Amino acid sequence: MRAIGIILAGGNSKRMKELSQKRAIAAMPMAGSYRSIDFALSNMSNSHIQSVAVLIQYNSRSLHEHLSSSKWWDFGRKQGGMFVFTPTITAESNDWYRGTADALYQNLDFLKRSHEPYVVIASGDCVYKMDYNKILEYHIEKKADITIVCKDMGPEEDVTRYGLVKVNENGRIIDFEEKPMVASSHTISCGIYVIRRRQLIELIERCAAEDRYDFVTDILVRYKNLKRIYAYKLDTYWSNIASVEDYYRTNMDFLKPEVRQYFFRDYPEIYTKVEDLPPAKYNPGAAVKNSLVSSGCIINGVVENSVLFRKVYIGNNCVIRNSIILNDVYIGDNTVIENCIVESRDTIRANTSHIGKPDDLKIVIEKNERFTL
């Protein structure tokens, strides 16, 4: 493909509450065995983009561990590959990334050394499947300066937390508002952009010269009437996990057969880092209904409408309903968990109850010792 890829994965969201205290949003576990960044990386690989830069900053250790080998996404190649960039102290700068445009500016050398004429910029915290070649073809056909992937949301959705766009009959964006107080449109920006590489370098350098740091506010919104910015409509599944409620809802979507079929069985596939773990084990007394159970799990109790990540132990007479249990959790006997998200590496004491509400999810963080005298 005639493009390089850039994945913006350095951000944090306070609306993720305790879940983002030890990991980046792009490293949030998804659908039992995946991380949210896997979807953007797999889309890049499936679109035959050979060079991909991942820009990380906040709580970067979890992402570093996950991205330690590029072979899982087929980026272990002689030409191109996957490059992970973090803020570094240089002769010109000793700042952290102050925004998305500043993150691109601090890694401008990657753009200048590349030879491909186009750049695909994507966010690392969205769940979707997409062939970026189709966007590039649309971008070239429209002779656009920038193409933004957009999606029409339902009238019941709260769209004020997204960037909202207005599009004319030709597909050109005539207005762009970033997280407005009142929604004037139900077409949102999905955080996926296509732009010519030379033009991106020019815009980023101009932003830096004017002490501007945000890609959306200081480029897309500022140049909406000066550049030919077009919208590419997405009509398939897309979800952003910027809040606890969104994260819970997106994981629960994978309990629907049609969503699992779309992501796990339909071509192309979604890839992730593979761990050598045994299959899940269901002991006598286990009863599992409409749940995702990952490898390495041992189940002795009842699990309904839940997502269990890797290496989860469910004790005797436990009842787990409508919950997400993250990696490496030990749940003691006679425990009841409903409408909860249990943080990874937790040990839940026996004979305890953690019950949330469908509209008020409970995040369970218990750091108890597993082996005591």
mmCIF file of C-alpha atoms in Angstrom:
data_model
loop_
_atom_site.group_PDB
_atom_site.id
_atom_site.type_symbol
_atom_site.label_atom_id
_atom_site.label_comp_id
_atom_site.label_asym_id
_atom_site.label_seq_id
_atom_site.Cartn_x
_atom_site.Cartn_y
_atom_site.Cartn_z
ATOM 1 C CA MET A 1 0.000 0.000 0.000
ATOM 2 C CA ARG A 2 1.206 3.513 -0.775
ATOM 3 C CA ALA A 3 0.927 4.693 2.816
ATOM 4 C CA ILE A 4 2.589 4.474 6.196
ATOM 5 C CA GLY A 5 0.608 4.078 9.401
ATOM 6 C CA ILE A 6 0.664 6.029 12.653
ATOM 7 C CA ILE A 7 -1.259 4.824 15.710
ATOM 8 C CA LEU A 8 -1.822 7.383 18.466
ATOM 9 C CA ALA A 9 -1.766 5.324 21.670
ATOM 10 C CA GLY A 10 -0.356 7.671 24.291
ATOM 11 C CA GLY A 11 -3.513 9.075 25.825
ATOM 12 C CA ASN A 12 -5.390 8.638 29.078
ATOM 13 C CA SER A 13 -9.038 9.139 30.036
ATOM 14 C CA LYS A 14 -10.226 10.045 33.518
ATOM 15 C CA ARG A 15 -13.573 8.526 32.614
ATOM 16 C CA MET A 16 -11.893 5.099 32.754
ATOM 17 C CA LYS A 17 -11.443 5.677 36.517
ATOM 18 C CA GLU A 18 -9.313 3.015 38.254
ATOM 19 C CA LEU A 19 -8.966 0.903 35.103
ATOM 20 C CA SER A 20 -6.384 3.289 33.621
ATOM 21 C CA GLN A 21 -4.241 3.607 36.757
ATOM 22 C CA LYS A 22 -1.727 1.000 35.603
ATOM 23 C CA ARG A 23 -2.203 0.770 31.841
ATOM 24 C CA ALA A 24 -2.758 2.924 28.786
ATOM 25 C CA ILE A 25 -6.228 2.991 27.251
ATOM 26 C CA ALA A 26 -4.824 1.347 24.119
ATOM 27 C CA ALA A 27 -3.674 -1.577 26.290
ATOM 28 C CA MET A 28 -7.128 -2.252 27.777
ATOM 29 C CA PRO A 29 -7.997 -5.974 27.511
ATOM 30 C CA MET A 30 -10.775 -6.678 25.009
ATOM 31 C CA ALA A 31 -12.931 -9.674 24.070
ATOM 32 C CA GLY A 32 -11.175 -12.221 26.264
ATOM 33 C CA SER A 33 -7.748 -12.426 24.623
ATOM 34 C CA TYR A 34 -7.108 -9.109 22.878
ATOM 35 C CA ARG A 35 -6.001 -5.550 23.623
ATOM 36 C CA SER A 36 -7.717 -2.539 22.115
ATOM 37 C CA ILE A 37 -4.632 -1.605 20.068
ATOM 38 C CA ASP A 38 -4.800 -5.005 18.337
ATOM 39 C CA PHE A 39 -7.691 -3.822 16.178
ATOM 40 C CA ALA A 40 -5.810 -0.833 14.725
ATOM 41 C CA LEU A 41 -2.624 -2.886 14.267
ATOM 42 C CA SER A 42 -4.505 -5.729 12.571
ATOM 43 C CA ASN A 43 -6.241 -3.267 10.244
ATOM 44 C CA MET A 44 -2.840 -1.828 9.291
ATOM 45 C CA SER A 45 -1.444 -5.300 8.622
ATOM 46 C CA ASN A 46 -4.511 -6.477 6.697
ATOM 47 C CA SER A 47 -4.355 -3.314 4.561
ATOM 48 C CA HIS A 48 -0.748 -4.214 3.629
ATOM 49 C CA ILE A 49 0.749 -1.146 5.267
ATOM 50 C CA GLN A 50 4.389 -2.110 5.790
ATOM 51 C CA SER A 51 5.626 0.636 8.143
ATOM 52 C CA VAL A 52 3.677 1.507 11.280
ATOM 53 C CA ALA A 53 4.684 3.864 14.090
ATOM 54 C CA VAL A 54 3.000 3.507 17.487
ATOM 55 C CA LEU A 55 3.243 6.665 19.613
ATOM 56 C CA ILE A 56 2.910 5.842 23.311
ATOM 57 C CA GLN A 57 3.372 7.830 26.508
ATOM 58 C CA TYR A 58 0.965 7.307 29.423
ATOM 59 C CA ASN A 59 1.635 4.142 31.490
ATOM 60 C CA SER A 60 3.644 2.805 28.579
ATOM 61 C CA ARG A 61 4.958 -0.338 30.293
ATOM 62 C CA SER A 62 1.851 -2.399 29.520
ATOM 63 C CA LEU A 63 2.000 -1.448 25.843
ATOM 64 C CA HIS A 64 5.765 -2.069 25.669
ATOM 65 C CA GLU A 65 5.215 -5.599 26.978
ATOM 66 C CA HIS A 66 2.383 -6.260 24.549
ATOM 67 C CA LEU A 67 4.292 -4.852 21.552
ATOM 68 C CA SER A 68 7.605 -6.492 22.476
ATOM 69 C CA SER A 69 7.482 -8.591 19.308
ATOM 70 C CA SER A 70 6.028 -7.336 16.038
ATOM 71 C CA LYS A 71 5.660 -10.825 14.534
ATOM 72 C CA TRP A 72 2.134 -11.345 15.871
ATOM 73 C CA TRP A 73 0.794 -8.661 13.482
ATOM 74 C CA ASP A 74 3.122 -9.679 10.628
ATOM 75 C CA PHE A 75 5.398 -6.672 11.031
ATOM 76 C CA GLY A 76 8.561 -8.720 11.557
ATOM 77 C CA ARG A 77 9.967 -7.871 8.147
ATOM 78 C CA LYS A 78 13.234 -6.680 6.608
ATOM 79 C CA GLN A 79 11.698 -3.592 5.028
ATOM 80 C CA GLY A 80 9.392 -1.491 7.143
ATOM 81 C CA GLY A 81 8.041 -3.009 10.342
ATOM 82 C CA MET A 82 6.562 -1.680 13.560
ATOM 83 C CA PHE A 83 8.257 1.174 15.426
ATOM 84 C CA VAL A 84 7.335 2.147 18.992
ATOM 85 C CA PHE A 85 8.109 5.766 19.870
ATOM 86 C CA THR A 86 8.051 7.312 23.339
ATOM 87 C CA PRO A 87 8.979 10.903 24.306
ATOM 88 C CA THR A 88 12.755 11.353 24.448
ATOM 89 C CA ILE A 89 15.051 14.102 25.604
ATOM 90 C CA THR A 90 16.871 15.660 22.671
ATOM 91 C CA ALA A 91 18.957 18.758 22.060
ATOM 92 C CA GLU A 92 15.812 20.548 20.840
ATOM 93 C CA SER A 93 13.201 19.249 23.270
ATOM 94 C CA ASN A 94 12.820 17.734 26.727
ATOM 95 C CA ASP A 95 9.017 17.783 26.887
ATOM 96 C CA TRP A 96 6.475 15.011 27.113
ATOM 97 C CA TYR A 97 3.954 14.836 24.300
ATOM 98 C CA ARG A 98 1.787 17.887 24.908
ATOM 99 C CA GLY A 99 -0.842 16.792 22.408
ATOM 100 C CA THR A 100 -1.353 14.652 19.332
ATOM 101 C CA ALA A 101 0.198 17.200 16.960
ATOM 102 C CA ASP A 102 3.186 17.572 19.288
ATOM 103 C CA ALA A 103 3.583 13.779 19.393
ATOM 104 C CA LEU A 104 3.786 13.776 15.601
ATOM 105 C CA TYR A 105 6.208 16.705 15.633
ATOM 106 C CA GLN A 106 8.577 15.001 18.078
ATOM 107 C CA ASN A 107 8.710 12.010 15.699
ATOM 108 C CA LEU A 108 8.776 14.020 12.480
ATOM 109 C CA ASP A 109 11.956 12.259 11.430
ATOM 110 C CA PHE A 110 9.924 9.059 10.887
ATOM 111 C CA LEU A 111 7.706 10.905 8.413
ATOM 112 C CA LYS A 112 10.616 12.585 6.632
ATOM 113 C CA ARG A 113 12.549 9.337 6.193
ATOM 114 C CA SER A 114 9.575 7.479 4.721
ATOM 115 C CA HIS A 115 8.975 7.330 0.993
ATOM 116 C CA GLU A 116 5.269 6.496 0.777
ATOM 117 C CA PRO A 117 3.139 9.443 -0.419
ATOM 118 C CA TYR A 118 0.298 9.037 2.114
ATOM 119 C CA VAL A 119 -0.187 8.611 5.867
ATOM 120 C CA VAL A 120 -2.984 6.784 7.681
ATOM 121 C CA ILE A 121 -3.428 8.065 11.236
ATOM 122 C CA ALA A 122 -5.549 5.991 13.619
ATOM 123 C CA SER A 123 -6.391 5.919 17.306
ATOM 124 C CA GLY A 124 -5.384 2.950 19.442
ATOM 125 C CA ASP A 125 -8.529 2.868 21.594
ATOM 126 C CA CYS A 126 -11.204 1.966 19.034
ATOM 127 C CA VAL A 127 -12.693 -1.432 18.156
ATOM 128 C CA TYR A 128 -13.471 -1.910 14.452
ATOM 129 C CA LYS A 129 -12.395 -3.616 11.219
ATOM 130 C CA MET A 130 -11.489 -1.586 8.160
ATOM 131 C CA ASP A 131 -9.590 -1.795 4.886
ATOM 132 C CA TYR A 132 -7.628 1.449 4.739
ATOM 133 C CA ASN A 133 -7.117 0.949 0.993
ATOM 134 C CA LYS A 134 -10.770 1.873 0.401
ATOM 135 C CA ILE A 135 -10.322 5.146 2.292
ATOM 136 C CA LEU A 136 -7.180 5.928 0.311
ATOM 137 C CA GLU A 137 -8.998 5.284 -2.981
ATOM 138 C CA TYR A 138 -11.811 7.595 -1.845
ATOM 139 C CA HIS A 139 -9.251 10.203 -0.763
ATOM 140 C CA ILE A 140 -7.571 10.162 -4.181
ATOM 141 C CA GLU A 141 -10.871 10.143 -6.067
ATOM 142 C CA LYS A 142 -12.109 13.233 -4.222
ATOM 143 C CA LYS A 143 -8.715 14.972 -4.555
ATOM 144 C CA ALA A 144 -8.984 15.681 -0.835
ATOM 145 C CA ASP A 145 -6.367 17.285 1.367
ATOM 146 C CA ILE A 146 -7.573 15.297 4.395
ATOM 147 C CA THR A 147 -10.099 12.465 4.642
ATOM 148 C CA ILE A 148 -11.787 11.692 7.971
ATOM 149 C CA VAL A 149 -13.590 8.429 8.669
ATOM 150 C CA CYS A 150 -17.031 9.315 10.083
ATOM 151 C CA LYS A 151 -20.016 7.403 11.377
ATOM 152 C CA ASP A 152 -23.685 8.305 11.694
ATOM 153 C CA MET A 153 -24.818 7.638 15.269
ATOM 154 C CA GLY A 154 -28.350 6.974 16.460
ATOM 155 C CA PRO A 155 -30.468 9.768 17.980
ATOM 156 C CA GLU A 156 -30.291 8.098 21.399
ATOM 157 C CA GLU A 157 -26.464 8.273 21.529
ATOM 158 C CA ASP A 158 -24.666 10.988 23.504
ATOM 159 C CA VAL A 159 -22.407 12.350 20.758
ATOM 160 C CA THR A 160 -21.163 15.458 22.586
ATOM 161 C CA ARG A 161 -18.024 13.600 23.695
ATOM 162 C CA TYR A 162 -16.913 13.107 20.086
ATOM 163 C CA GLY A 163 -15.847 15.422 17.317
ATOM 164 C CA LEU A 164 -18.980 16.266 15.312
ATOM 165 C CA VAL A 165 -18.968 17.012 11.591
ATOM 166 C CA LYS A 166 -21.449 18.396 9.065
ATOM 167 C CA VAL A 167 -21.174 17.048 5.539
ATOM 168 C CA ASN A 168 -22.586 18.431 2.288
ATOM 169 C CA GLU A 169 -24.067 16.363 -0.552
ATOM 170 C CA ASN A 170 -20.610 15.837 -2.112
ATOM 171 C CA GLY A 171 -19.132 14.376 1.078
ATOM 172 C CA ARG A 172 -17.092 17.454 1.929
ATOM 173 C CA ILE A 173 -16.971 18.493 5.579
ATOM 174 C CA ILE A 174 -18.328 22.032 5.984
ATOM 175 C CA ASP A 175 -18.185 22.201 9.775
ATOM 176 C CA PHE A 176 -16.220 20.447 12.529
ATOM 177 C CA GLU A 177 -16.815 20.867 16.260
ATOM 178 C CA GLU A 178 -14.721 19.109 18.874
ATOM 179 C CA LYS A 179 -16.810 17.884 21.846
ATOM 180 C CA PRO A 180 -19.458 20.623 21.715
ATOM 181 C CA MET A 181 -21.779 21.399 24.628
ATOM 182 C CA VAL A 182 -24.847 20.880 22.411
ATOM 183 C CA ALA A 183 -24.937 18.442 19.499
ATOM 184 C CA SER A 184 -25.777 20.028 16.161
ATOM 185 C CA SER A 185 -25.098 16.843 14.198
ATOM 186 C CA HIS A 186 -25.120 13.082 14.766
ATOM 187 C CA THR A 187 -22.180 12.360 12.456
ATOM 188 C CA ILE A 188 -19.031 11.773 14.492
ATOM 189 C CA SER A 189 -15.349 11.578 13.643
ATOM 190 C CA CYS A 190 -13.944 8.089 14.277
ATOM 191 C CA GLY A 191 -10.391 9.367 14.786
ATOM 192 C CA ILE A 192 -9.058 7.855 11.536
ATOM 193 C CA TYR A 193 -7.456 10.179 8.974
ATOM 194 C CA VAL A 194 -5.750 9.968 5.577
ATOM 195 C CA ILE A 195 -3.466 12.784 4.467
ATOM 196 C CA ARG A 196 -0.558 13.309 2.092
ATOM 197 C CA ARG A 197 2.742 12.826 3.891
ATOM 198 C CA ARG A 198 4.336 16.061 2.663
ATOM 199 C CA GLN A 199 1.276 18.067 3.611
ATOM 200 C CA LEU A 200 1.188 16.503 7.078
ATOM 201 C CA ILE A 201 4.833 17.471 7.623
ATOM 202 C CA GLU A 202 4.069 21.036 6.542
ATOM 203 C CA LEU A 203 1.010 21.335 8.827
ATOM 204 C CA ILE A 204 2.777 19.801 11.824
ATOM 205 C CA GLU A 205 5.786 22.120 11.440
ATOM 206 C CA ARG A 206 3.456 25.109 11.206
ATOM 207 C CA CYS A 207 1.663 24.014 14.387
ATOM 208 C CA ALA A 208 4.956 23.669 16.241
ATOM 209 C CA ALA A 209 6.101 27.123 15.117
ATOM 210 C CA GLU A 210 2.886 28.604 16.541
ATOM 211 C CA ASP A 211 3.006 26.592 19.802
ATOM 212 C CA ARG A 212 -0.060 24.566 18.894
ATOM 213 C CA TYR A 213 -0.180 20.952 20.028
ATOM 214 C CA ASP A 214 -3.491 19.274 19.158
ATOM 215 C CA PHE A 215 -4.137 17.598 15.802
ATOM 216 C CA VAL A 216 -7.932 17.943 15.905
ATOM 217 C CA THR A 217 -8.251 21.468 17.284
ATOM 218 C CA ASP A 218 -5.215 23.043 15.647
ATOM 219 C CA ILE A 219 -5.377 21.339 12.252
ATOM 220 C CA LEU A 220 -8.785 19.839 11.459
ATOM 221 C CA VAL A 221 -10.948 22.500 13.097
ATOM 222 C CA ARG A 222 -8.636 25.385 12.222
ATOM 223 C CA TYR A 223 -8.298 24.476 8.539
ATOM 224 C CA LYS A 224 -11.859 23.216 7.932
ATOM 225 C CA ASN A 225 -12.584 26.094 5.526
ATOM 226 C CA LEU A 226 -9.102 26.300 4.011
ATOM 227 C CA LYS A 227 -8.423 22.651 3.143
ATOM 228 C CA ARG A 228 -10.507 20.161 1.191
ATOM 229 C CA ILE A 229 -11.565 17.879 4.045
ATOM 230 C CA TYR A 230 -13.866 14.982 3.115
ATOM 231 C CA ALA A 231 -15.812 12.419 5.148
ATOM 232 C CA TYR A 232 -15.658 8.684 4.483
ATOM 233 C CA LYS A 233 -18.747 7.068 6.008
ATOM 234 C CA LEU A 234 -18.289 3.876 8.022
ATOM 235 C CA ASP A 235 -21.347 1.613 8.198
ATOM 236 C CA THR A 236 -19.932 -1.353 10.134
ATOM 237 C CA TYR A 237 -19.239 -1.923 13.832
ATOM 238 C CA TRP A 238 -17.190 0.776 15.564
ATOM 239 C CA SER A 239 -16.777 1.524 19.258
ATOM 240 C CA ASN A 240 -14.568 3.838 21.296
ATOM 241 C CA ILE A 241 -13.628 2.740 24.831
ATOM 242 C CA ALA A 242 -12.995 6.103 26.456
ATOM 243 C CA SER A 243 -15.189 5.450 29.520
ATOM 244 C CA VAL A 244 -15.983 2.594 31.910
ATOM 245 C CA GLU A 245 -19.496 2.276 30.475
ATOM 246 C CA ASP A 246 -18.194 2.144 26.889
ATOM 247 C CA TYR A 247 -15.591 -0.428 27.851
ATOM 248 C CA TYR A 248 -18.178 -2.651 29.545
ATOM 249 C CA ARG A 249 -20.679 -2.299 26.694
ATOM 250 C CA THR A 250 -18.081 -3.085 24.014
ATOM 251 C CA ASN A 251 -16.942 -6.247 25.778
ATOM 252 C CA MET A 252 -20.554 -7.316 26.264
ATOM 253 C CA ASP A 253 -21.143 -6.805 22.532
ATOM 254 C CA PHE A 254 -18.805 -9.747 21.932
ATOM 255 C CA LEU A 255 -21.364 -12.023 23.587
ATOM 256 C CA LYS A 256 -23.568 -11.438 20.520
ATOM 257 C CA PRO A 257 -23.047 -14.147 17.852
ATOM 258 C CA GLU A 258 -23.062 -11.670 14.962
ATOM 259 C CA VAL A 259 -20.288 -9.552 16.543
ATOM 260 C CA ARG A 260 -18.135 -12.606 17.236
ATOM 261 C CA GLN A 261 -18.717 -13.823 13.683
ATOM 262 C CA TYR A 262 -17.698 -10.457 12.256
ATOM 263 C CA PHE A 263 -14.468 -10.077 14.245
ATOM 264 C CA PHE A 264 -13.275 -13.646 14.803
ATOM 265 C CA ARG A 265 -14.452 -15.682 11.807
ATOM 266 C CA ASP A 266 -15.006 -13.352 8.864
ATOM 267 C CA TYR A 267 -11.929 -12.467 6.804
ATOM 268 C CA PRO A 268 -9.685 -10.630 7.562
ATOM 269 C CA GLU A 269 -8.737 -11.684 11.078
ATOM 270 C CA ILE A 270 -7.788 -9.726 14.177
ATOM 271 C CA TYR A 271 -4.372 -10.667 15.570
ATOM 272 C CA THR A 272 -2.882 -10.464 19.048
ATOM 273 C CA LYS A 273 0.083 -11.586 21.085
ATOM 274 C CA VAL A 274 -0.290 -15.297 21.792
ATOM 275 C CA GLU A 275 0.459 -16.809 25.202
ATOM 276 C CA ASP A 276 1.171 -20.508 25.729
ATOM 277 C CA LEU A 277 -1.692 -21.465 28.015
ATOM 278 C CA PRO A 278 -3.781 -24.640 28.305
ATOM 279 C CA PRO A 279 -7.436 -24.645 27.237
ATOM 280 C CA ALA A 280 -10.070 -23.594 29.735
ATOM 281 C CA LYS A 281 -10.971 -26.312 32.240
ATOM 282 C CA TYR A 282 -14.549 -26.909 33.397
ATOM 283 C CA ASN A 283 -14.657 -28.948 36.605
ATOM 284 C CA PRO A 284 -17.733 -30.810 37.971
ATOM 285 C CA GLY A 285 -20.170 -28.190 39.228
ATOM 286 C CA ALA A 286 -19.307 -25.652 36.531
ATOM 287 C CA ALA A 287 -22.167 -24.126 34.557
ATOM 288 C CA VAL A 288 -21.371 -21.587 31.826
ATOM 289 C CA LYS A 289 -23.999 -19.756 29.781
ATOM 290 C CA ASN A 290 -23.508 -17.145 27.045
ATOM 291 C CA SER A 291 -19.968 -16.198 28.102
ATOM 292 C CA LEU A 292 -16.500 -15.759 26.632
ATOM 293 C CA VAL A 293 -13.974 -17.918 28.472
ATOM 294 C CA SER A 294 -10.291 -17.541 27.565
ATOM 295 C CA SER A 295 -7.427 -20.012 27.736
ATOM 296 C CA GLY A 296 -5.923 -20.825 31.116
ATOM 297 C CA CYS A 297 -9.218 -20.437 33.013
ATOM 298 C CA ILE A 298 -10.409 -22.960 35.615
ATOM 299 C CA ILE A 299 -14.124 -22.849 36.416
ATOM 300 C CA ASN A 300 -15.902 -24.552 39.294
ATOM 301 C CA GLY A 301 -18.959 -22.302 39.634
ATOM 302 C CA VAL A 302 -21.702 -20.597 37.622
ATOM 303 C CA VAL A 303 -20.806 -18.039 34.923
ATOM 304 C CA GLU A 304 -23.540 -16.207 32.978
ATOM 305 C CA ASN A 305 -23.332 -13.388 30.417
ATOM 306 C CA SER A 306 -19.729 -12.602 31.333
ATOM 307 C CA VAL A 307 -16.297 -12.208 29.763
ATOM 308 C CA LEU A 308 -13.434 -14.066 31.447
ATOM 309 C CA PHE A 309 -9.918 -13.148 30.367
ATOM 310 C CA ARG A 310 -6.843 -15.357 30.608
ATOM 311 C CA LYS A 311 -5.905 -17.348 33.742
ATOM 312 C CA VAL A 312 -9.067 -16.722 35.760
ATOM 313 C CA TYR A 313 -9.885 -19.149 38.594
ATOM 314 C CA ILE A 314 -13.542 -19.413 39.659
ATOM 315 C CA GLY A 315 -13.994 -21.229 42.998
ATOM 316 C CA ASN A 316 -16.688 -23.654 44.137
ATOM 317 C CA ASN A 317 -20.282 -22.376 44.395
ATOM 318 C CA CYS A 318 -19.362 -19.007 42.872
ATOM 319 C CA VAL A 319 -21.884 -17.052 40.820
ATOM 320 C CA ILE A 320 -20.569 -14.623 38.176
ATOM 321 C CA ARG A 321 -23.191 -12.665 36.213
ATOM 322 C CA ASN A 322 -23.004 -9.784 33.733
ATOM 323 C CA SER A 323 -19.377 -9.114 34.665
ATOM 324 C CA ILE A 324 -15.921 -8.716 33.155
ATOM 325 C CA ILE A 325 -13.091 -10.570 34.914
ATOM 326 C CA LEU A 326 -9.682 -9.376 33.700
ATOM 327 C CA ASN A 327 -6.476 -11.415 33.471
ATOM 328 C CA ASP A 328 -5.075 -13.590 36.261
ATOM 329 C CA VAL A 329 -7.865 -13.213 38.842
ATOM 330 C CA TYR A 330 -8.456 -15.713 41.660
ATOM 331 C CA ILE A 331 -12.019 -15.787 42.980
ATOM 332 C CA GLY A 332 -12.514 -17.695 46.242
ATOM 333 C CA ASP A 333 -15.338 -20.111 47.020
ATOM 334 C CA ASN A 334 -18.944 -18.977 47.568
ATOM 335 C CA THR A 335 -18.377 -15.559 45.974
ATOM 336 C CA VAL A 336 -21.096 -13.617 44.160
ATOM 337 C CA ILE A 337 -20.135 -11.024 41.513
ATOM 338 C CA GLU A 338 -22.754 -9.179 39.447
ATOM 339 C CA ASN A 339 -22.478 -6.135 37.159
ATOM 340 C CA CYS A 340 -18.796 -5.667 38.008
ATOM 341 C CA ILE A 341 -15.413 -5.240 36.335
ATOM 342 C CA VAL A 342 -12.758 -7.091 38.352
ATOM 343 C CA GLU A 343 -9.253 -5.683 37.897
ATOM 344 C CA SER A 344 -6.443 -7.998 36.769
ATOM 345 C CA ARG A 345 -4.300 -9.939 39.258
ATOM 346 C CA ASP A 346 -6.915 -9.555 41.973
ATOM 347 C CA THR A 347 -7.610 -12.112 44.666
ATOM 348 C CA ILE A 348 -11.240 -12.037 45.769
ATOM 349 C CA ARG A 349 -11.763 -13.491 49.255
ATOM 350 C CA ALA A 350 -14.103 -16.437 49.715
ATOM 351 C CA ASN A 351 -17.657 -15.829 50.982
ATOM 352 C CA THR A 352 -17.832 -12.239 49.684
ATOM 353 C CA SER A 353 -20.260 -10.385 47.430
ATOM 354 C CA HIS A 354 -19.633 -7.602 44.935
ATOM 355 C CA ILE A 355 -22.850 -6.420 43.309
ATOM 356 C CA GLY A 356 -23.181 -3.379 41.070
ATOM 357 C CA LYS A 357 -26.080 -2.070 39.033
ATOM 358 C CA PRO A 358 -26.535 -2.136 35.249
ATOM 359 C CA ASP A 359 -26.389 1.671 35.196
ATOM 360 C CA ASP A 360 -23.746 1.941 37.935
ATOM 361 C CA LEU A 361 -21.004 -0.602 37.339
ATOM 362 C CA LYS A 362 -18.705 -1.522 40.188
ATOM 363 C CA ILE A 363 -14.946 -1.755 39.693
ATOM 364 C CA VAL A 364 -13.502 -4.353 42.069
ATOM 365 C CA ILE A 365 -9.873 -3.969 43.129
ATOM 366 C CA GLU A 366 -8.742 -6.364 45.859
ATOM 367 C CA LYS A 367 -5.037 -6.896 46.494
ATOM 368 C CA ASN A 368 -5.269 -9.784 48.956
ATOM 369 C CA GLU A 369 -2.572 -12.407 49.374
ATOM 370 C CA ARG A 370 -3.370 -15.713 47.719
ATOM 371 C CA PHE A 371 -1.154 -17.810 49.939
ATOM 372 C CA THR A 372 -1.347 -17.141 53.685
ATOM 373 C CA LEU A 373 -0.382 -19.034 56.780
#
